[in-house]
Structures are given as C-alpha cells and as structure tokens.
JSON list of C-alpha atoms in Angstrom, two decimals:
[
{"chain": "A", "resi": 778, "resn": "UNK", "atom": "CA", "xyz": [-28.19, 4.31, 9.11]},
{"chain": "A", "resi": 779, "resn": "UNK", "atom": "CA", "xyz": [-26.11, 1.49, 8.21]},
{"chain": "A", "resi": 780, "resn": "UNK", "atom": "CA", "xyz": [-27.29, -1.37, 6.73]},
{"chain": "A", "resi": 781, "resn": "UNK", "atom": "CA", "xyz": [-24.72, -3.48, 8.82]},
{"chain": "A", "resi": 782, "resn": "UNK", "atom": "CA", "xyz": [-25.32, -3.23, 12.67]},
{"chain": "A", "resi": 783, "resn": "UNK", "atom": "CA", "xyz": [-23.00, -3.47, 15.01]},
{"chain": "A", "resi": 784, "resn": "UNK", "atom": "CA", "xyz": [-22.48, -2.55, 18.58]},
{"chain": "A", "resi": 785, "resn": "UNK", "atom": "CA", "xyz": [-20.82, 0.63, 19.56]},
{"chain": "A", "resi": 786, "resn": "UNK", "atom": "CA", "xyz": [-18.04, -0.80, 22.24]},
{"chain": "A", "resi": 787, "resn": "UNK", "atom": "CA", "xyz": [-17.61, -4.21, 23.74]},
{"chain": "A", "resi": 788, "resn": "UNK", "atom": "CA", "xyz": [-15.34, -5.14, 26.16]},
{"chain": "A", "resi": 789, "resn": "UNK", "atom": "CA", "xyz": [-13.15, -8.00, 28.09]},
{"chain": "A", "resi": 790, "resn": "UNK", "atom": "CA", "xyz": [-10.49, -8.71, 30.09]},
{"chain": "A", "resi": 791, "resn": "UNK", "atom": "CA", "xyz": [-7.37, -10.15, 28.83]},
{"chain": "A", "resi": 792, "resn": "UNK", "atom": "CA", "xyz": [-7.43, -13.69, 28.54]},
{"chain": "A", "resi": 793, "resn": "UNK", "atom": "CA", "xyz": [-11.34, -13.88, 28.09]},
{"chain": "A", "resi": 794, "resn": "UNK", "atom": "CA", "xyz": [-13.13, -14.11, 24.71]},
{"chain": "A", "resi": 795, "resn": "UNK", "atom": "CA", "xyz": [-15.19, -11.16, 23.01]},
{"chain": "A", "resi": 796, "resn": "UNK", "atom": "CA", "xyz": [-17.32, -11.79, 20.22]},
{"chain": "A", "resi": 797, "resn": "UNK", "atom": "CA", "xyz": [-18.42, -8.88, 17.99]},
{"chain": "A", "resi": 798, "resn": "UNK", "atom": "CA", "xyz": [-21.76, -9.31, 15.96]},
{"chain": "A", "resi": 799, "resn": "UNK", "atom": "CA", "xyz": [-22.62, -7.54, 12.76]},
{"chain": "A", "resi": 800, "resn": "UNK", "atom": "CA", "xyz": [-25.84, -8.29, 11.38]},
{"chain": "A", "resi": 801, "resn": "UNK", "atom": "CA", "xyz": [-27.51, -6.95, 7.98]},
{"chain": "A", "resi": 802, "resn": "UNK", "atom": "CA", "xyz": [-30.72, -5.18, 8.27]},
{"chain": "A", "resi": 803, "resn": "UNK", "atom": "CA", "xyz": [-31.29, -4.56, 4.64]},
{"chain": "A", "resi": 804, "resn": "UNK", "atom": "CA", "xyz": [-32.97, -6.80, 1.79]},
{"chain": "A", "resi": 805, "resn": "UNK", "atom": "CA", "xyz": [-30.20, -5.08, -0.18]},
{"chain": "A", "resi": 806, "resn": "UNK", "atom": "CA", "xyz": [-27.12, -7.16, 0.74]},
{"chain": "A", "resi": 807, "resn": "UNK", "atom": "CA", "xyz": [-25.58, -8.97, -2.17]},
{"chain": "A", "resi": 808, "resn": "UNK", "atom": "CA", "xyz": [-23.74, -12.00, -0.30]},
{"chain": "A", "resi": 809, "resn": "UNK", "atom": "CA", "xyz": [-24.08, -13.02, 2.99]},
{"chain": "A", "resi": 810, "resn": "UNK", "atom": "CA", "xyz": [-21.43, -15.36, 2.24]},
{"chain": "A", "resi": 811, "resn": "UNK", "atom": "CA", "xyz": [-19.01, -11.93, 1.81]},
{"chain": "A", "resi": 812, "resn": "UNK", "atom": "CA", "xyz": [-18.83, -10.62, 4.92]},
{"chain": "A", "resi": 813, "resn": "UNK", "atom": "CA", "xyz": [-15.27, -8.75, 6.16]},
{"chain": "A", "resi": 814, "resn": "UNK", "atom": "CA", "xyz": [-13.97, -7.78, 9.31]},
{"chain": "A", "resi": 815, "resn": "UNK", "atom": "CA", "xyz": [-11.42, -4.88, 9.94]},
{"chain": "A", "resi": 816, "resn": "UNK", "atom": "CA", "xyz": [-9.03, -4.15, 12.60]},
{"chain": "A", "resi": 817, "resn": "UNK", "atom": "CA", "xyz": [-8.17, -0.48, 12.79]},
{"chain": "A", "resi": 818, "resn": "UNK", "atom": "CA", "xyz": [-5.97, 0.95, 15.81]},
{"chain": "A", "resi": 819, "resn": "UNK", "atom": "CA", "xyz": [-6.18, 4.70, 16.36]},
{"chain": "A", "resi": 820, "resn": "UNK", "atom": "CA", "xyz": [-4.36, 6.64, 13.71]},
{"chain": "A", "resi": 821, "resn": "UNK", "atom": "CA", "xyz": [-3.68, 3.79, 11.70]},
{"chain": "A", "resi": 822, "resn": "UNK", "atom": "CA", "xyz": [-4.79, 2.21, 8.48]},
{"chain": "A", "resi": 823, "resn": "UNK", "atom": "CA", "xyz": [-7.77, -0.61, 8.99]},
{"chain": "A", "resi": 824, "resn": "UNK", "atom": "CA", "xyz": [-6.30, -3.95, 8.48]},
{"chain": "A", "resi": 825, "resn": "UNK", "atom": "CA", "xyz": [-7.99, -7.22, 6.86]},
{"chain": "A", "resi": 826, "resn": "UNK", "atom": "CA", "xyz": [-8.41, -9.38, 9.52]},
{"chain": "A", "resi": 827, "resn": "UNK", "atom": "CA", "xyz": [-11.64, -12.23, 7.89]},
{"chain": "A", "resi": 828, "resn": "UNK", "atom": "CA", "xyz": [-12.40, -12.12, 4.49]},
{"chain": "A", "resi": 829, "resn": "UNK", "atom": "CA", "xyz": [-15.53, -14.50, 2.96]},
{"chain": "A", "resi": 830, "resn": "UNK", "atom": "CA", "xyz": [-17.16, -14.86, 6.74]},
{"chain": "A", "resi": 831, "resn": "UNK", "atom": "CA", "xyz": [-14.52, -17.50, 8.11]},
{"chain": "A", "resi": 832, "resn": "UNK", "atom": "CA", "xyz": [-10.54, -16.83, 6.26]},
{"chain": "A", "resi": 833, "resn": "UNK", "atom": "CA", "xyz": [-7.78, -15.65, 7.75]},
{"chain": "A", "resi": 834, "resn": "UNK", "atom": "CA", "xyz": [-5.44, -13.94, 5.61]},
{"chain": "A", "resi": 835, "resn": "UNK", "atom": "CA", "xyz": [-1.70, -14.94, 6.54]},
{"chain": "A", "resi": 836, "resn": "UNK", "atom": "CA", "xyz": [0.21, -13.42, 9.20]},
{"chain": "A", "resi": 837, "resn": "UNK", "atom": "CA", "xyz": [-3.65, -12.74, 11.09]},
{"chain": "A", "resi": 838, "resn": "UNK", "atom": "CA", "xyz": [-3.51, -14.64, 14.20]},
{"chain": "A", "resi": 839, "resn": "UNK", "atom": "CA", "xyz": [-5.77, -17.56, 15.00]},
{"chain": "A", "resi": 840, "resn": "UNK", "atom": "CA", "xyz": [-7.06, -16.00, 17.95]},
{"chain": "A", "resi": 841, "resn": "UNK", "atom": "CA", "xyz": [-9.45, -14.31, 15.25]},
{"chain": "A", "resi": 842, "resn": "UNK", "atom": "CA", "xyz": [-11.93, -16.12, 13.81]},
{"chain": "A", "resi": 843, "resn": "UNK", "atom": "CA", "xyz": [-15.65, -15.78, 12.24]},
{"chain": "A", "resi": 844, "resn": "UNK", "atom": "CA", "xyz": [-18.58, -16.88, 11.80]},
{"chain": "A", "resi": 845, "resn": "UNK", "atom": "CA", "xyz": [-22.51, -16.49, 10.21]},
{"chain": "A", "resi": 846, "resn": "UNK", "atom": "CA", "xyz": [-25.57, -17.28, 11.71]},
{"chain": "A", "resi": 847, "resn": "UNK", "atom": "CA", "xyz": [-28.71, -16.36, 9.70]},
{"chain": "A", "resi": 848, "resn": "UNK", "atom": "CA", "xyz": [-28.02, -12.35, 8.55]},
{"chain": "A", "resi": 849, "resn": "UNK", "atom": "CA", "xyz": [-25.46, -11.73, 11.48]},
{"chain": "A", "resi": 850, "resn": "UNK", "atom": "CA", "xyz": [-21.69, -12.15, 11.03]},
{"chain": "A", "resi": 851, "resn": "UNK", "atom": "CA", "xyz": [-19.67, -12.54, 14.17]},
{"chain": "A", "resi": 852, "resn": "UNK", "atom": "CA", "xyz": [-15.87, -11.69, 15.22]},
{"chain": "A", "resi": 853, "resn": "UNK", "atom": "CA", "xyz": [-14.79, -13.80, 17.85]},
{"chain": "A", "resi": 854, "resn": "UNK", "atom": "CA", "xyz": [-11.22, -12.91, 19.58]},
{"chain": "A", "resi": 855, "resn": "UNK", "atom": "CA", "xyz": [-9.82, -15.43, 22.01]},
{"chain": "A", "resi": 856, "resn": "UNK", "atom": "CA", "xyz": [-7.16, -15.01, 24.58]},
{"chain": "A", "resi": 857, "resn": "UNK", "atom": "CA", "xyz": [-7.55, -11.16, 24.38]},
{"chain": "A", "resi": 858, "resn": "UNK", "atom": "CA", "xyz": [-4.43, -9.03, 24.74]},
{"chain": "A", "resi": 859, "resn": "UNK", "atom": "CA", "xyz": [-3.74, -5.50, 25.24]},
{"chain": "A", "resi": 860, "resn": "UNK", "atom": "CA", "xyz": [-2.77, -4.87, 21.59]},
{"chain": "A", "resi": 861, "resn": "UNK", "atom": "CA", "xyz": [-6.55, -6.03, 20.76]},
{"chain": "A", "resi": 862, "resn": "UNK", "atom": "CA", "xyz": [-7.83, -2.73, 21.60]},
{"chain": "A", "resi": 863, "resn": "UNK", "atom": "CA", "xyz": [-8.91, -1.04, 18.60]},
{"chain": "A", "resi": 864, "resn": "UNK", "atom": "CA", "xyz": [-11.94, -0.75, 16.91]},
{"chain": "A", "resi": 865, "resn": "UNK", "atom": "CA", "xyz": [-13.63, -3.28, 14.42]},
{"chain": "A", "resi": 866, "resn": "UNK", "atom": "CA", "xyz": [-15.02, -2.66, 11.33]},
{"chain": "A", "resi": 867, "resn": "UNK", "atom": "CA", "xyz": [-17.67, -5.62, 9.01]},
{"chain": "A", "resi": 868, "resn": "UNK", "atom": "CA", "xyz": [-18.35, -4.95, 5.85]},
{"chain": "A", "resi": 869, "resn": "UNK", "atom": "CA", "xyz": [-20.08, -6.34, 2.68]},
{"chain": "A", "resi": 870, "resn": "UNK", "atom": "CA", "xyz": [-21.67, -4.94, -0.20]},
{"chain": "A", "resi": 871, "resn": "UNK", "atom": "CA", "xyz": [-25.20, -4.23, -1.82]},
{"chain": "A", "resi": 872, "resn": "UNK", "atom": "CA", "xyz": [-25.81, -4.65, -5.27]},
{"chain": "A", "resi": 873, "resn": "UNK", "atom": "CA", "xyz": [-24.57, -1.00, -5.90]},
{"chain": "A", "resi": 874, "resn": "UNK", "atom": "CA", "xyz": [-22.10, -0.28, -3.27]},
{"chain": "A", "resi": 875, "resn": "UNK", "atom": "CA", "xyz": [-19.55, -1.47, -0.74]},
{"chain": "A", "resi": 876, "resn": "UNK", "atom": "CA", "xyz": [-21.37, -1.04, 3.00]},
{"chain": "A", "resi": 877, "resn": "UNK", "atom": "CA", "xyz": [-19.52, -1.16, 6.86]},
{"chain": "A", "resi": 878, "resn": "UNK", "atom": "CA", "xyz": [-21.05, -1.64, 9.91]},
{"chain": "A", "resi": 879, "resn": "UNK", "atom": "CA", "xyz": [-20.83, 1.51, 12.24]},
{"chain": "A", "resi": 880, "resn": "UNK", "atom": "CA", "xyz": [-17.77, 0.48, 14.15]},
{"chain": "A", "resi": 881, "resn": "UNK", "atom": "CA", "xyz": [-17.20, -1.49, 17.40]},
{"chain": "A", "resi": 882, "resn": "UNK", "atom": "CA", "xyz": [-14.64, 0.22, 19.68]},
{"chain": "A", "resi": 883, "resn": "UNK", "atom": "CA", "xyz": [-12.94, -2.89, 21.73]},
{"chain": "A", "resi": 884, "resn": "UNK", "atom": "CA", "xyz": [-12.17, -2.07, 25.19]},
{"chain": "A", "resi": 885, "resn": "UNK", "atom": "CA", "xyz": [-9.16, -4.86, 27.00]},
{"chain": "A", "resi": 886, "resn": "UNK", "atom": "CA", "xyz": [-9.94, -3.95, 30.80]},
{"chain": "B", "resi": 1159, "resn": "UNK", "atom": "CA", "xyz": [5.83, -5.26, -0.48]},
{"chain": "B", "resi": 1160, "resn": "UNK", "atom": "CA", "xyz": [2.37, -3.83, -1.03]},
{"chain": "B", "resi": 1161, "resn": "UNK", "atom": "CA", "xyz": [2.54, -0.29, -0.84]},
{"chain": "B", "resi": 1162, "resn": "UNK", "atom": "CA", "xyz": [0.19, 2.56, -0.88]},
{"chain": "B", "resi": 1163, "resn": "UNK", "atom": "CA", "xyz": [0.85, 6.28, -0.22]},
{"chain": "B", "resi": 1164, "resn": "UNK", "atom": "CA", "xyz": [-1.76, 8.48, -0.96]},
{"chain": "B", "resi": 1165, "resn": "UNK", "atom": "CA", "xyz": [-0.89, 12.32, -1.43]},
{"chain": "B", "resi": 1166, "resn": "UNK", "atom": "CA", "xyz": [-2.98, 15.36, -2.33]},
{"chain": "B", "resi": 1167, "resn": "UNK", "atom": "CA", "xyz": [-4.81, 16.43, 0.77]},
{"chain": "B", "resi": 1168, "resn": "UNK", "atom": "CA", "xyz": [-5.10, 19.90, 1.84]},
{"chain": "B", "resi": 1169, "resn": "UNK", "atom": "CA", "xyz": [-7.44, 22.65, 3.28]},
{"chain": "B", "resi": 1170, "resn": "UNK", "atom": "CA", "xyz": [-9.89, 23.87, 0.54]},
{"chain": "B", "resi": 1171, "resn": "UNK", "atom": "CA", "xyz": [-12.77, 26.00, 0.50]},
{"chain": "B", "resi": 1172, "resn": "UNK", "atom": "CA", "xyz": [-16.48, 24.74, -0.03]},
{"chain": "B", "resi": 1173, "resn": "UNK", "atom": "CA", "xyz": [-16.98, 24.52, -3.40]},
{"chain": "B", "resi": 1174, "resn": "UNK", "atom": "CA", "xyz": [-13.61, 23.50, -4.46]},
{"chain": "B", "resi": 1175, "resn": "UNK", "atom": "CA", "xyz": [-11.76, 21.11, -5.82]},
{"chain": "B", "resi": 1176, "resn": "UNK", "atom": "CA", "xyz": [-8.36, 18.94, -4.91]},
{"chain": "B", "resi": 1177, "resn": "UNK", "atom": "CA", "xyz": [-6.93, 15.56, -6.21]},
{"chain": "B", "resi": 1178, "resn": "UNK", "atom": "CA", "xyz": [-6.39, 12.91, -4.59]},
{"chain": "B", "resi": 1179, "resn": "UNK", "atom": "CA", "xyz": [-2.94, 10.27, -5.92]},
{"chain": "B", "resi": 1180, "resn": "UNK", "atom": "CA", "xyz": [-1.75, 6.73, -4.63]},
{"chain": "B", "resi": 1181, "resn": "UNK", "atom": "CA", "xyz": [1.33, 5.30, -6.05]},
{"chain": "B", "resi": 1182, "resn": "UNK", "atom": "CA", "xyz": [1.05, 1.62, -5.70]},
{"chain": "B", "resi": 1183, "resn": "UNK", "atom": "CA", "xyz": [4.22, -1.02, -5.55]},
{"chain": "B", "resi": 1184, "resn": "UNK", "atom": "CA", "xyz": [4.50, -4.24, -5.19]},
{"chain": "B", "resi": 1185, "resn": "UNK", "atom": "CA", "xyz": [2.04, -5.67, -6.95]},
{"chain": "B", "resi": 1186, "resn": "UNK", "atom": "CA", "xyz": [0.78, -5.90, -10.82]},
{"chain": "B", "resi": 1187, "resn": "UNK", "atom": "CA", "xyz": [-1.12, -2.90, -10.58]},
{"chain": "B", "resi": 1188, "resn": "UNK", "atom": "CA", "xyz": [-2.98, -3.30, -13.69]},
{"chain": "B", "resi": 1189, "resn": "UNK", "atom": "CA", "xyz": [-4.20, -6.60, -12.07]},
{"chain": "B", "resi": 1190, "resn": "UNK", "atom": "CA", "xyz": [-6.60, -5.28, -9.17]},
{"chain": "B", "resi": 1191, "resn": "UNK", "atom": "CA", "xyz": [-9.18, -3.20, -8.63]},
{"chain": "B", "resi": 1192, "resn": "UNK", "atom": "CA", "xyz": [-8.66, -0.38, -6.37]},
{"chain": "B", "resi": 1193, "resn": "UNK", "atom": "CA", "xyz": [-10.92, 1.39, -3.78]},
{"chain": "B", "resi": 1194, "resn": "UNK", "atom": "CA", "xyz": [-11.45, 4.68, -2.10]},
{"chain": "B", "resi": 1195, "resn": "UNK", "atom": "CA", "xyz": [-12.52, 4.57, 1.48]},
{"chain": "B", "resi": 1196, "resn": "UNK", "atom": "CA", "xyz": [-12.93, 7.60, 3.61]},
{"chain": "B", "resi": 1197, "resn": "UNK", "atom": "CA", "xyz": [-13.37, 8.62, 7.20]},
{"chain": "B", "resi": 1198, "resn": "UNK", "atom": "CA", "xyz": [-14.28, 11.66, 8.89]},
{"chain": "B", "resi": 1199, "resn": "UNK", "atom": "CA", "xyz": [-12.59, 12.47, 12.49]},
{"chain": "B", "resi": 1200, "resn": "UNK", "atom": "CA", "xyz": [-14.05, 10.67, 14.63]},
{"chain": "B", "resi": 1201, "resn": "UNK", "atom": "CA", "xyz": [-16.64, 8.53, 12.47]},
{"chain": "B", "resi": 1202, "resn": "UNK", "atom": "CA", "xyz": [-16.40, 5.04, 10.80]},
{"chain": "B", "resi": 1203, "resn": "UNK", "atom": "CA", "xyz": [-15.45, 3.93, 7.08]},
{"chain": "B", "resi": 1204, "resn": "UNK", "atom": "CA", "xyz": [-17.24, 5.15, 4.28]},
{"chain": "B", "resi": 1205, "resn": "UNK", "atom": "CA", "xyz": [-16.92, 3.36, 0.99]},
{"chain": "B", "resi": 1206, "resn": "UNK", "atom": "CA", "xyz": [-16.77, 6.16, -1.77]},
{"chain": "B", "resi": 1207, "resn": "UNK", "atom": "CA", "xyz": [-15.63, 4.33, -5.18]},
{"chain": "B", "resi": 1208, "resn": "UNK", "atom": "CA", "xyz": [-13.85, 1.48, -6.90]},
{"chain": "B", "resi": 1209, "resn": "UNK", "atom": "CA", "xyz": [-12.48, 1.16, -9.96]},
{"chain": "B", "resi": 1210, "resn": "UNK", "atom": "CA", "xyz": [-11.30, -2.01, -12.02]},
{"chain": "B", "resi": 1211, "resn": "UNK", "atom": "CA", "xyz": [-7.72, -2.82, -13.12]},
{"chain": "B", "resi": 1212, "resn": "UNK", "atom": "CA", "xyz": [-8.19, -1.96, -16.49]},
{"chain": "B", "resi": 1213, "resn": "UNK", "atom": "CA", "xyz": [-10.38, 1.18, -15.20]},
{"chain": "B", "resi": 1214, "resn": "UNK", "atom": "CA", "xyz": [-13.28, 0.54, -17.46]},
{"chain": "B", "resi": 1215, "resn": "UNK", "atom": "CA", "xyz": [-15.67, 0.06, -15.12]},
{"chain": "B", "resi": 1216, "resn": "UNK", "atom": "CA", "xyz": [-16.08, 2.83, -12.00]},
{"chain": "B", "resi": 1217, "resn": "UNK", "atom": "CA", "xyz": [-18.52, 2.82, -9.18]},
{"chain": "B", "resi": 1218, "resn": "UNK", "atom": "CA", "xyz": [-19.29, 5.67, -6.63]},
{"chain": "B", "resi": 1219, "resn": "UNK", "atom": "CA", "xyz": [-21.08, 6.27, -3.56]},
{"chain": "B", "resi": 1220, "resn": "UNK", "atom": "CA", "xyz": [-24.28, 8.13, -3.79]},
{"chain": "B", "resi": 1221, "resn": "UNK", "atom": "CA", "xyz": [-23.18, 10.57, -1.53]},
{"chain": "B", "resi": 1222, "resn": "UNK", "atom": "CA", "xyz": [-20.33, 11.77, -4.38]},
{"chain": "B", "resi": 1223, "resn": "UNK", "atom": "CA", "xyz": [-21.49, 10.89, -7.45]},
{"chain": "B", "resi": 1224, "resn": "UNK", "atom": "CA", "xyz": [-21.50, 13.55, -10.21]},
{"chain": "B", "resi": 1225, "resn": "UNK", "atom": "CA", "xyz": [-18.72, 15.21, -7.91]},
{"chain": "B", "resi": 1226, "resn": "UNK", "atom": "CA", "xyz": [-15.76, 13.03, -7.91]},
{"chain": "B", "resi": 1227, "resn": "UNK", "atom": "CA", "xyz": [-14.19, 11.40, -10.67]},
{"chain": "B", "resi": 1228, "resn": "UNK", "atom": "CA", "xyz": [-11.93, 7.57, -9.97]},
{"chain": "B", "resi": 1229, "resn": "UNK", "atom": "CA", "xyz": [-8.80, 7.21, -12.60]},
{"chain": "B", "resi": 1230, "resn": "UNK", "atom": "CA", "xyz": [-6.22, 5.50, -12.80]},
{"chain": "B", "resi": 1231, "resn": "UNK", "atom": "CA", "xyz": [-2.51, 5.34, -14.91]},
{"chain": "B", "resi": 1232, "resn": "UNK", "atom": "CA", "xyz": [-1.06, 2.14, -14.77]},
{"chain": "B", "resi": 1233, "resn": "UNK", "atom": "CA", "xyz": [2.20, 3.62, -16.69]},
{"chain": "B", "resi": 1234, "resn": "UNK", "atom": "CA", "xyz": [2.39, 5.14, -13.48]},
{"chain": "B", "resi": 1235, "resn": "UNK", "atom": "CA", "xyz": [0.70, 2.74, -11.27]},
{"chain": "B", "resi": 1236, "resn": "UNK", "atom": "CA", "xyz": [-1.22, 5.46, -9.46]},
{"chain": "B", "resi": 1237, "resn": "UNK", "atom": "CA", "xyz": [-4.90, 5.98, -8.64]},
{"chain": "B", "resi": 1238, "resn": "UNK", "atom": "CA", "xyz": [-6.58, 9.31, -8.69]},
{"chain": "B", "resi": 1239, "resn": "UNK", "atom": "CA", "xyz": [-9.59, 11.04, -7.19]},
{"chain": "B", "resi": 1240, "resn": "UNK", "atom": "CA", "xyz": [-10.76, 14.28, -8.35]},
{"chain": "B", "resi": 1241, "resn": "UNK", "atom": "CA", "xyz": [-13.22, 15.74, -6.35]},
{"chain": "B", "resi": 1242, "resn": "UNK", "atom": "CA", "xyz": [-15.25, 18.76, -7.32]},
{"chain": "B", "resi": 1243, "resn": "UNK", "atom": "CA", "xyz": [-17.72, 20.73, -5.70]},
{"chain": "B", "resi": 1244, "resn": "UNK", "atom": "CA", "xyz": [-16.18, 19.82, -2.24]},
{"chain": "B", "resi": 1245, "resn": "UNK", "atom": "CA", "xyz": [-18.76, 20.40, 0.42]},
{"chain": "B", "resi": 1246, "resn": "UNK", "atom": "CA", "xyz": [-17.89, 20.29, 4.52]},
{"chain": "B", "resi": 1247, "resn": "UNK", "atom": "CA", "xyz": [-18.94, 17.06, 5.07]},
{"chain": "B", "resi": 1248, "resn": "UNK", "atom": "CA", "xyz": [-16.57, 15.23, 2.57]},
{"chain": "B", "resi": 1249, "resn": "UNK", "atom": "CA", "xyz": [-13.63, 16.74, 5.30]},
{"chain": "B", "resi": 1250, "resn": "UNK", "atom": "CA", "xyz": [-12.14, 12.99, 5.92]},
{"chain": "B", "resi": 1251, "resn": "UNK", "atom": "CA", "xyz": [-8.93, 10.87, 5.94]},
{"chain": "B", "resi": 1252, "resn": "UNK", "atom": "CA", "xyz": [-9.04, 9.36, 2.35]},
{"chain": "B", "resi": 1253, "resn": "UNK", "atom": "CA", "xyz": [-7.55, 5.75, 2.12]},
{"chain": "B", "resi": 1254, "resn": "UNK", "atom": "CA", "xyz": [-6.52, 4.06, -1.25]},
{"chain": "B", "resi": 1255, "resn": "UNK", "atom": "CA", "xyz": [-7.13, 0.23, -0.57]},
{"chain": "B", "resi": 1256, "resn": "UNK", "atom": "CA", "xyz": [-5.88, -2.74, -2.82]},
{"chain": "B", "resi": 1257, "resn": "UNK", "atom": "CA", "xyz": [-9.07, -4.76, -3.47]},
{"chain": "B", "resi": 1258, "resn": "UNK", "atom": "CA", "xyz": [-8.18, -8.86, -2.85]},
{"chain": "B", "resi": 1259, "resn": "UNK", "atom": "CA", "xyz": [-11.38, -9.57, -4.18]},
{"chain": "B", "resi": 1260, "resn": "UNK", "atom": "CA", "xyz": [-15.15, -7.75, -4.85]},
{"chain": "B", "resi": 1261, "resn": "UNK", "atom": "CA", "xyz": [-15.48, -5.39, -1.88]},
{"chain": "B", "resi": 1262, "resn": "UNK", "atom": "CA", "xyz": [-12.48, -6.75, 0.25]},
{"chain": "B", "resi": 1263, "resn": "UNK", "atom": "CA", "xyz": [-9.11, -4.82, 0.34]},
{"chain": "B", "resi": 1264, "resn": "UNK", "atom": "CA", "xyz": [-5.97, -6.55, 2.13]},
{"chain": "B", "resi": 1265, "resn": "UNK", "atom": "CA", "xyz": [-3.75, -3.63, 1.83]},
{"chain": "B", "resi": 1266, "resn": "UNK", "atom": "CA", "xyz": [-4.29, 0.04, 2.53]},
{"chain": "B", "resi": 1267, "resn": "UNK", "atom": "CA", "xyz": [-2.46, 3.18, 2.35]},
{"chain": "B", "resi": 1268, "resn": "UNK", "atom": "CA", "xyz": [-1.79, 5.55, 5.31]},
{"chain": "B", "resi": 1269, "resn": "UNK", "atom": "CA", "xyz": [-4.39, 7.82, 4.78]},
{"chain": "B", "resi": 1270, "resn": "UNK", "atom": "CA", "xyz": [-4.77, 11.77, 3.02]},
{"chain": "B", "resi": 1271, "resn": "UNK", "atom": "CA", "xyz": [-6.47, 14.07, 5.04]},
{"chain": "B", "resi": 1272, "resn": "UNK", "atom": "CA", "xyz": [-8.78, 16.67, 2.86]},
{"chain": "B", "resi": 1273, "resn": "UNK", "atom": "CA", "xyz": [-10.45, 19.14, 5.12]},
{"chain": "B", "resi": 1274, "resn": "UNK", "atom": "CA", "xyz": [-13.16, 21.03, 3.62]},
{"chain": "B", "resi": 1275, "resn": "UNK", "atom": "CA", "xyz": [-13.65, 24.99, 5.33]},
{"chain": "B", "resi": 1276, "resn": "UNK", "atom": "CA", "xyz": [-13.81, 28.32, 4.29]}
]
C-alpha cells in the first residue's frame, strides 16, 4: 500500500483535459510542497515532467501543469494528444525514503 | 548530454548475487546524488536507494536493506549496486536516475533488467 494514491487509469479524448490526482495518505510525508510527476511510455525510461508541485522543467510542454490542494497533488494535461498516452507516476518522500503513487495508466480515446 | 546506461543485469538464481553499473556523462558527476529505482514487469516504480555525490551518505529501501550495497567511483563516474541474497521478487528493470534535487531525478538511464529464478 502506497502512501501516495492515485487512480489506476483515467481517460479523455483528444483535445479535452484530464487531471490526475495523487493524494498522501500517510502522516509520514516529509513535504507536501515536493511533490513530482512522471511520464513513462511503455518500454521507456519515466521522464520528469513537475518537480516542487507546480515547475516545469524545460523542453516539458505547457500543456502540463500542477497543482496542491490540501494532501492531494494534481496533474492536469490540456489539449490531450495521442502521444499523451502513457502512464503517470507522483512521487515524494517520507522522512526515510523516496515514495510513488501506484501509477495512473492514461488512456487518449 | 546527460547520459545514463546501466549494465549488469542477468538471470541469477535465488540466493545470488549480480552488480549493477551506470556510467554517467555529461554532467559533474561528483556533483549529484544518484538514485536507484526499480520496476517489476508489469508494476510501478519502486525507490530502492540514493546515494550522495561525495557517497558518504547512502539510503535504502526497507525492502533491501542489509542486501544491497550503493557505491559509487567518480574517477570513473559510475554508480554501482551490489545486490546479495537476491530473492524472486527483486526480478525488475533497474534504473540509475540523476537526482535534480532531494527525491527528484530529471534524467534516467534505459533500464537493466535482473531476473531472479532458479
């Protein structure tokens, strides 16, 4: 059982906006300010898509963005394309390790 | 460029042992932390240990500590994981991650896949 919750799958249809929640259920996270979101398409490397809750790194586009609301993190993508399919990974950390959500699978209809 | 490429994996029998390497370039490896995450087919990330860029300080997962061992050589700018007493349920695509900042990674290697049966 994580201690980052996330749904399994989500979908949309391309064009529409998705938003991905990931909230903490444990006393044990360090920084709700630290949340991370992940990219990762199948067979393939995850990739950084929001670091501290809200940054983009360069070269993510802006149709990716974040947000916090009490103990849940969100990943909002706008405008969805095909290429969005993939699944999406949050992550943070507790004061003695590095935790991720279970995984959302992202389905573009 | 940032690059990664992890090497090492392999079929092994329960209760054996394999080593894990990433060659880093691209960056002043001595600079950044570094990360081991793994996956098992079909399952989501699993954080299983950092180390600092001057590899005092090391940090493992519960679920392989006292069994693996984070090292690195920055003559050699590589990152090592020696795991020990492999059991099935460490079989997983291992992934050596650049660490931006505490507990976020913006570059990542292509993955070593250990598999873990007799």
């Amino acid at each position: 059982q994580s201690a980052l919750a996330q749904p399994a799958s989500v979908s949309g249809s391309p064009g529409q906006s998705v938003t991905i929640s990931c909230t903490g259920t444990s006393s044990d996270i360090g920084d709700y300010n630290s949340f991370t979101w992940y990219q990762q398409h199948p067979g393939k490397a995850p990739k950084l898509l929001i670091y501290d809750v809200t940054n983009r790194p360069s070269g993510v586009s802006s149709r990716f963005s974040g947000s916090m609301s009490g103990n849940t993190a969100s990943l909002t993508i706008s405008g969805l394309q095909a290429e969005d399919e993939a699944d999406y990974y949050c992550s943070s950390y507790t004061f003695s390790s590095v935790v991720f959500g279970g995984g959302t699978k992202l389905t573009v209809l | 460029e940032v690059q990664l490429l992890e090497s090492g994996g392999g079929l092994v029998q329960p209760g054996g042992s394999l080593r894990l390497s990433c060659v880093a370039s691209g960056f002043p490896f001595s600079n950044f932390a570094m990360t081991w995450v793994r996956q098992a087919p079909g399952k989501g990330l699993e954080w299983v240990s950092a180390i600092d860029g001057s590899g005092v300080s090391i940090y493992y997962a519960d679920s392989v500590k006292g069994r693996f061992t984070t090292s690195r050589e920055s003559s050699k700018n590589t990152l090592y994981l020696q795991m020990n007493s492999l059991r099935a349920e460490d079989s997983a695509i291992y992934y050596c991650a650049k660490n931006m900042n505490t507990a976020k990674y913006d570059y990542w290697g292509q993955g070593t896949l250990v598999t873990v049966s007799s």
